[in-house]
Amino acid sequence: YQRRVREDFYVLISSCASTPHGLELTWQFLRQNWNKLLKDFGDSGFLWTNIVSVLQSFKTNEEALEVEQYFQKYPMPFIERSIQQVVESIRINARFLSKNLVDVTHWLKLHYHSIKNHARETL
């Protein structure tokens, strides 16, 4: 039973975090309920690795710093490496955007109508 609850919780968290606004709300929820969640779910490295992994969709250096500082304040030694990987992924996202945002935006503006028409044709 407990295993199923953990799996359902992860599915819920990952689903909620699948959009930019949902990701922000999920991060807010996790921070506000961190101690209760740790008490309820214990130190299951597999569960927490998966939960923390949703944060890798953040895309700014400020968000990377926020995540890093949070886990410095509330350390989780049993998933320390996973947290480091998430922070690095966020920084990679930030670098990608800083290098490519203008070009990608320009390309999308040029091709928006053909992409939209293709999507309609495939539905």
Short mmCIF file of N, CA and C in Angstrom, two decimals:
data_model
loop_
_atom_site.label_atom_id
_atom_site.label_comp_id
_atom_site.label_asym_id
_atom_site.label_seq_id
_atom_site.Cartn_x
_atom_site.Cartn_y
_atom_site.Cartn_z
N TYR A 1 0.82 -1.20 0.00
CA TYR A 1 0.00 0.00 0.00
C TYR A 1 0.86 1.26 0.00
N GLN A 2 1.87 1.30 0.88
CA GLN A 2 2.73 2.48 0.98
C GLN A 2 3.48 2.72 -0.34
N ARG A 3 3.90 1.64 -0.99
CA ARG A 3 4.60 1.77 -2.26
C ARG A 3 3.70 2.41 -3.31
N ARG A 4 2.46 2.01 -3.34
CA ARG A 4 1.50 2.57 -4.30
C ARG A 4 1.27 4.05 -4.04
N VAL A 5 1.18 4.44 -2.78
CA VAL A 5 0.99 5.84 -2.43
C VAL A 5 2.19 6.66 -2.92
N ARG A 6 3.39 6.14 -2.73
CA ARG A 6 4.60 6.83 -3.20
C ARG A 6 4.58 6.99 -4.71
N GLU A 7 4.23 5.94 -5.42
CA GLU A 7 4.17 6.01 -6.88
C GLU A 7 3.13 7.02 -7.33
N ASP A 8 1.96 6.99 -6.70
CA ASP A 8 0.90 7.94 -7.05
C ASP A 8 1.33 9.37 -6.77
N PHE A 9 2.04 9.57 -5.67
CA PHE A 9 2.49 10.91 -5.32
C PHE A 9 3.47 11.42 -6.38
N TYR A 10 4.40 10.57 -6.80
CA TYR A 10 5.34 11.00 -7.83
C TYR A 10 4.62 11.32 -9.13
N VAL A 11 3.67 10.51 -9.54
CA VAL A 11 2.92 10.77 -10.77
C VAL A 11 2.19 12.11 -10.66
N LEU A 12 1.60 12.37 -9.52
CA LEU A 12 0.92 13.64 -9.30
C LEU A 12 1.89 14.81 -9.40
N ILE A 13 3.03 14.72 -8.73
CA ILE A 13 4.03 15.79 -8.75
C ILE A 13 4.55 16.02 -10.17
N SER A 14 4.90 14.95 -10.86
CA SER A 14 5.45 15.12 -12.21
C SER A 14 4.40 15.67 -13.17
N SER A 15 3.15 15.29 -13.01
CA SER A 15 2.09 15.83 -13.86
C SER A 15 1.88 17.32 -13.60
N CYS A 16 1.84 17.68 -12.34
CA CYS A 16 1.66 19.09 -11.98
C CYS A 16 2.82 19.94 -12.48
N ALA A 17 4.01 19.40 -12.50
CA ALA A 17 5.20 20.15 -12.89
C ALA A 17 5.44 20.15 -14.40
N SER A 18 4.50 19.67 -15.17
CA SER A 18 4.73 19.52 -16.61
C SER A 18 4.54 20.80 -17.42
N THR A 19 4.09 21.87 -16.78
CA THR A 19 4.00 23.17 -17.44
C THR A 19 4.81 24.18 -16.63
N PRO A 20 5.22 25.27 -17.24
CA PRO A 20 6.01 26.25 -16.48
C PRO A 20 5.31 26.76 -15.22
N HIS A 21 4.03 27.09 -15.34
CA HIS A 21 3.30 27.57 -14.16
C HIS A 21 3.13 26.44 -13.14
N GLY A 22 2.83 25.25 -13.61
CA GLY A 22 2.69 24.10 -12.73
C GLY A 22 3.99 23.76 -12.03
N LEU A 23 5.11 23.93 -12.72
CA LEU A 23 6.41 23.68 -12.11
C LEU A 23 6.64 24.65 -10.95
N GLU A 24 6.33 25.90 -11.15
CA GLU A 24 6.50 26.89 -10.09
C GLU A 24 5.60 26.56 -8.89
N LEU A 25 4.36 26.18 -9.15
CA LEU A 25 3.44 25.80 -8.06
C LEU A 25 3.91 24.53 -7.35
N THR A 26 4.44 23.58 -8.11
CA THR A 26 4.94 22.34 -7.52
C THR A 26 6.12 22.62 -6.61
N TRP A 27 7.04 23.47 -7.05
CA TRP A 27 8.21 23.83 -6.24
C TRP A 27 7.76 24.54 -4.97
N GLN A 28 6.79 25.42 -5.11
CA GLN A 28 6.24 26.11 -3.93
C GLN A 28 5.62 25.11 -2.96
N PHE A 29 4.84 24.18 -3.48
CA PHE A 29 4.21 23.15 -2.64
C PHE A 29 5.27 22.31 -1.92
N LEU A 30 6.28 21.87 -2.67
CA LEU A 30 7.32 21.03 -2.06
C LEU A 30 8.02 21.77 -0.92
N ARG A 31 8.37 23.03 -1.16
CA ARG A 31 9.06 23.79 -0.11
C ARG A 31 8.17 23.99 1.12
N GLN A 32 6.91 24.28 0.90
CA GLN A 32 6.00 24.53 2.02
C GLN A 32 5.69 23.28 2.82
N ASN A 33 5.80 22.12 2.20
CA ASN A 33 5.40 20.87 2.84
C ASN A 33 6.56 19.89 3.02
N TRP A 34 7.78 20.38 2.86
CA TRP A 34 8.95 19.51 2.84
C TRP A 34 9.06 18.61 4.07
N ASN A 35 8.96 19.19 5.25
CA ASN A 35 9.12 18.40 6.48
C ASN A 35 8.03 17.35 6.62
N LYS A 36 6.80 17.72 6.30
CA LYS A 36 5.70 16.75 6.37
C LYS A 36 5.91 15.62 5.36
N LEU A 37 6.32 15.97 4.16
CA LEU A 37 6.56 14.95 3.13
C LEU A 37 7.69 14.01 3.54
N LEU A 38 8.75 14.56 4.10
CA LEU A 38 9.84 13.71 4.59
C LEU A 38 9.36 12.78 5.69
N LYS A 39 8.53 13.31 6.57
CA LYS A 39 7.99 12.48 7.66
C LYS A 39 7.10 11.37 7.09
N ASP A 40 6.26 11.72 6.12
CA ASP A 40 5.33 10.75 5.55
C ASP A 40 6.02 9.69 4.69
N PHE A 41 7.02 10.11 3.89
CA PHE A 41 7.61 9.21 2.91
C PHE A 41 9.00 8.70 3.31
N GLY A 42 9.59 9.27 4.33
CA GLY A 42 10.90 8.81 4.77
C GLY A 42 12.00 9.19 3.81
N ASP A 43 13.10 8.49 3.93
CA ASP A 43 14.26 8.83 3.12
C ASP A 43 14.47 7.85 1.97
N SER A 44 13.40 7.57 1.27
CA SER A 44 13.47 6.70 0.10
C SER A 44 14.20 7.44 -1.03
N GLY A 45 15.45 7.09 -1.25
CA GLY A 45 16.24 7.77 -2.26
C GLY A 45 15.62 7.73 -3.63
N PHE A 46 15.04 6.60 -3.99
CA PHE A 46 14.42 6.47 -5.31
C PHE A 46 13.28 7.46 -5.48
N LEU A 47 12.39 7.55 -4.51
CA LEU A 47 11.25 8.47 -4.58
C LEU A 47 11.73 9.91 -4.66
N TRP A 48 12.63 10.29 -3.76
CA TRP A 48 13.08 11.68 -3.70
C TRP A 48 13.89 12.07 -4.91
N THR A 49 14.67 11.14 -5.46
CA THR A 49 15.40 11.42 -6.69
C THR A 49 14.42 11.77 -7.81
N ASN A 50 13.36 11.00 -7.90
CA ASN A 50 12.35 11.27 -8.94
C ASN A 50 11.63 12.58 -8.70
N ILE A 51 11.28 12.85 -7.46
CA ILE A 51 10.56 14.10 -7.16
C ILE A 51 11.45 15.30 -7.47
N VAL A 52 12.68 15.27 -7.01
CA VAL A 52 13.59 16.39 -7.23
C VAL A 52 13.89 16.56 -8.73
N SER A 53 13.85 15.48 -9.47
CA SER A 53 14.17 15.55 -10.91
C SER A 53 13.21 16.45 -11.68
N VAL A 54 11.99 16.65 -11.20
CA VAL A 54 11.07 17.53 -11.93
C VAL A 54 11.58 18.96 -11.97
N LEU A 55 12.44 19.33 -11.03
CA LEU A 55 12.95 20.69 -10.96
C LEU A 55 13.93 21.00 -12.09
N GLN A 56 14.43 19.98 -12.77
CA GLN A 56 15.39 20.23 -13.84
C GLN A 56 14.76 20.93 -15.04
N SER A 57 13.46 21.13 -15.03
CA SER A 57 12.80 21.88 -16.09
C SER A 57 12.90 23.39 -15.89
N PHE A 58 13.38 23.83 -14.73
CA PHE A 58 13.64 25.25 -14.55
C PHE A 58 14.67 25.68 -15.57
N LYS A 59 14.74 27.00 -15.84
CA LYS A 59 15.59 27.43 -16.94
C LYS A 59 16.37 28.72 -16.71
N THR A 60 16.50 29.14 -15.47
CA THR A 60 17.29 30.35 -15.22
C THR A 60 18.36 30.07 -14.16
N ASN A 61 19.41 30.87 -14.21
CA ASN A 61 20.46 30.73 -13.20
C ASN A 61 19.93 31.09 -11.82
N GLU A 62 18.97 32.00 -11.75
CA GLU A 62 18.36 32.36 -10.47
C GLU A 62 17.63 31.17 -9.87
N GLU A 63 16.93 30.42 -10.71
CA GLU A 63 16.23 29.22 -10.22
C GLU A 63 17.23 28.16 -9.78
N ALA A 64 18.31 28.02 -10.52
CA ALA A 64 19.36 27.05 -10.12
C ALA A 64 19.91 27.41 -8.76
N LEU A 65 20.18 28.68 -8.55
CA LEU A 65 20.70 29.15 -7.27
C LEU A 65 19.69 28.92 -6.15
N GLU A 66 18.42 29.18 -6.44
CA GLU A 66 17.36 28.98 -5.44
C GLU A 66 17.28 27.51 -5.01
N VAL A 67 17.31 26.61 -5.98
CA VAL A 67 17.25 25.17 -5.68
C VAL A 67 18.50 24.76 -4.89
N GLU A 68 19.65 25.22 -5.34
CA GLU A 68 20.90 24.88 -4.67
C GLU A 68 20.90 25.38 -3.22
N GLN A 69 20.49 26.62 -3.01
CA GLN A 69 20.47 27.18 -1.66
C GLN A 69 19.44 26.48 -0.78
N TYR A 70 18.31 26.10 -1.36
CA TYR A 70 17.30 25.39 -0.57
C TYR A 70 17.88 24.09 -0.01
N PHE A 71 18.56 23.34 -0.86
CA PHE A 71 19.08 22.05 -0.42
C PHE A 71 20.36 22.19 0.40
N GLN A 72 20.97 23.34 0.39
CA GLN A 72 22.05 23.59 1.34
C GLN A 72 21.45 23.84 2.72
N LYS A 73 20.31 24.52 2.74
CA LYS A 73 19.63 24.80 4.01
C LYS A 73 18.97 23.53 4.56
N TYR A 74 18.40 22.70 3.67
CA TYR A 74 17.71 21.46 4.06
C TYR A 74 18.38 20.29 3.33
N PRO A 75 19.55 19.89 3.79
CA PRO A 75 20.30 18.84 3.07
C PRO A 75 19.60 17.49 3.07
N MET A 76 19.80 16.78 1.98
CA MET A 76 19.29 15.42 1.82
C MET A 76 20.45 14.56 1.32
N PRO A 77 21.32 14.12 2.25
CA PRO A 77 22.53 13.41 1.84
C PRO A 77 22.26 12.17 0.99
N PHE A 78 21.10 11.55 1.17
CA PHE A 78 20.82 10.32 0.44
C PHE A 78 20.49 10.56 -1.03
N ILE A 79 20.31 11.83 -1.45
CA ILE A 79 20.13 12.15 -2.87
C ILE A 79 20.99 13.35 -3.28
N GLU A 80 22.07 13.56 -2.58
CA GLU A 80 22.92 14.73 -2.84
C GLU A 80 23.36 14.79 -4.30
N ARG A 81 23.79 13.67 -4.85
CA ARG A 81 24.25 13.65 -6.26
C ARG A 81 23.10 14.01 -7.20
N SER A 82 21.92 13.54 -6.95
CA SER A 82 20.77 13.86 -7.80
C SER A 82 20.47 15.36 -7.76
N ILE A 83 20.57 15.95 -6.60
CA ILE A 83 20.34 17.39 -6.47
C ILE A 83 21.39 18.16 -7.27
N GLN A 84 22.65 17.75 -7.19
CA GLN A 84 23.70 18.39 -7.97
C GLN A 84 23.42 18.29 -9.47
N GLN A 85 22.93 17.13 -9.91
CA GLN A 85 22.62 16.94 -11.32
C GLN A 85 21.46 17.83 -11.76
N VAL A 86 20.46 17.97 -10.90
CA VAL A 86 19.32 18.83 -11.22
C VAL A 86 19.79 20.28 -11.35
N VAL A 87 20.59 20.75 -10.42
CA VAL A 87 21.09 22.13 -10.47
C VAL A 87 21.91 22.34 -11.75
N GLU A 88 22.75 21.38 -12.09
CA GLU A 88 23.54 21.50 -13.32
C GLU A 88 22.63 21.51 -14.55
N SER A 89 21.59 20.71 -14.57
CA SER A 89 20.64 20.71 -15.70
C SER A 89 19.96 22.06 -15.85
N ILE A 90 19.60 22.67 -14.74
CA ILE A 90 18.98 23.99 -14.80
C ILE A 90 19.97 25.00 -15.38
N ARG A 91 21.21 24.94 -14.98
CA ARG A 91 22.24 25.85 -15.51
C ARG A 91 22.48 25.62 -17.01
N ILE A 92 22.43 24.37 -17.42
CA ILE A 92 22.56 24.06 -18.85
C ILE A 92 21.38 24.66 -19.61
N ASN A 93 20.17 24.53 -19.07
CA ASN A 93 18.99 25.13 -19.69
C ASN A 93 19.17 26.64 -19.83
N ALA A 94 19.68 27.27 -18.78
CA ALA A 94 19.88 28.72 -18.80
C ALA A 94 20.90 29.11 -19.87
N ARG A 95 21.99 28.36 -19.97
CA ARG A 95 23.01 28.66 -20.99
C ARG A 95 22.44 28.49 -22.39
N PHE A 96 21.67 27.42 -22.59
CA PHE A 96 21.06 27.19 -23.89
C PHE A 96 20.16 28.36 -24.28
N LEU A 97 19.32 28.78 -23.36
CA LEU A 97 18.42 29.89 -23.66
C LEU A 97 19.17 31.18 -23.93
N SER A 98 20.19 31.46 -23.15
CA SER A 98 20.93 32.71 -23.36
C SER A 98 21.63 32.70 -24.72
N LYS A 99 22.05 31.54 -25.19
CA LYS A 99 22.73 31.45 -26.48
C LYS A 99 21.75 31.40 -27.66
N ASN A 100 20.58 30.79 -27.47
CA ASN A 100 19.72 30.44 -28.60
C ASN A 100 18.34 31.07 -28.62
N LEU A 101 17.95 31.77 -27.59
CA LEU A 101 16.57 32.26 -27.51
C LEU A 101 16.21 33.16 -28.69
N VAL A 102 17.07 34.07 -29.06
CA VAL A 102 16.77 34.99 -30.16
C VAL A 102 16.61 34.21 -31.46
N ASP A 103 17.53 33.29 -31.74
CA ASP A 103 17.45 32.51 -32.98
C ASP A 103 16.22 31.62 -33.01
N VAL A 104 15.92 30.95 -31.92
CA VAL A 104 14.75 30.07 -31.88
C VAL A 104 13.47 30.88 -32.02
N THR A 105 13.40 32.01 -31.35
CA THR A 105 12.22 32.87 -31.46
C THR A 105 12.03 33.33 -32.89
N HIS A 106 13.10 33.75 -33.52
CA HIS A 106 13.05 34.19 -34.92
C HIS A 106 12.57 33.05 -35.83
N TRP A 107 13.14 31.85 -35.65
CA TRP A 107 12.76 30.70 -36.47
C TRP A 107 11.28 30.38 -36.29
N LEU A 108 10.82 30.39 -35.04
CA LEU A 108 9.41 30.08 -34.78
C LEU A 108 8.48 31.11 -35.42
N LYS A 109 8.86 32.38 -35.37
CA LYS A 109 8.03 33.41 -36.00
C LYS A 109 7.95 33.19 -37.51
N LEU A 110 9.06 32.79 -38.12
CA LEU A 110 9.08 32.55 -39.56
C LEU A 110 8.25 31.33 -39.96
N HIS A 111 8.25 30.31 -39.10
CA HIS A 111 7.64 29.03 -39.46
C HIS A 111 6.33 28.72 -38.73
N TYR A 112 5.84 29.66 -37.97
CA TYR A 112 4.66 29.40 -37.14
C TYR A 112 3.48 28.89 -37.96
N HIS A 113 3.17 29.56 -39.05
CA HIS A 113 1.98 29.17 -39.81
C HIS A 113 2.12 27.79 -40.44
N SER A 114 3.29 27.45 -40.94
CA SER A 114 3.46 26.13 -41.54
C SER A 114 3.39 25.04 -40.47
N ILE A 115 3.92 25.31 -39.29
CA ILE A 115 3.84 24.35 -38.19
C ILE A 115 2.39 24.18 -37.76
N LYS A 116 1.68 25.29 -37.64
CA LYS A 116 0.27 25.25 -37.23
C LYS A 116 -0.55 24.48 -38.25
N ASN A 117 -0.34 24.74 -39.53
CA ASN A 117 -1.09 24.02 -40.58
C ASN A 117 -0.75 22.54 -40.58
N HIS A 118 0.50 22.20 -40.39
CA HIS A 118 0.90 20.79 -40.35
C HIS A 118 0.25 20.08 -39.17
N ALA A 119 0.19 20.76 -38.04
CA ALA A 119 -0.44 20.16 -36.85
C ALA A 119 -1.92 19.90 -37.12
N ARG A 120 -2.58 20.82 -37.77
CA ARG A 120 -4.02 20.62 -38.10
C ARG A 120 -4.19 19.44 -39.04
N GLU A 121 -3.31 19.29 -40.01
CA GLU A 121 -3.42 18.21 -40.99
C GLU A 121 -3.22 16.84 -40.35
N THR A 122 -2.39 16.78 -39.33
CA THR A 122 -2.12 15.49 -38.70
C THR A 122 -3.17 15.08 -37.68
N LEU A 123 -4.03 16.00 -37.29
CA LEU A 123 -5.08 15.65 -36.33
C LEU A 123 -6.20 14.95 -36.97
#
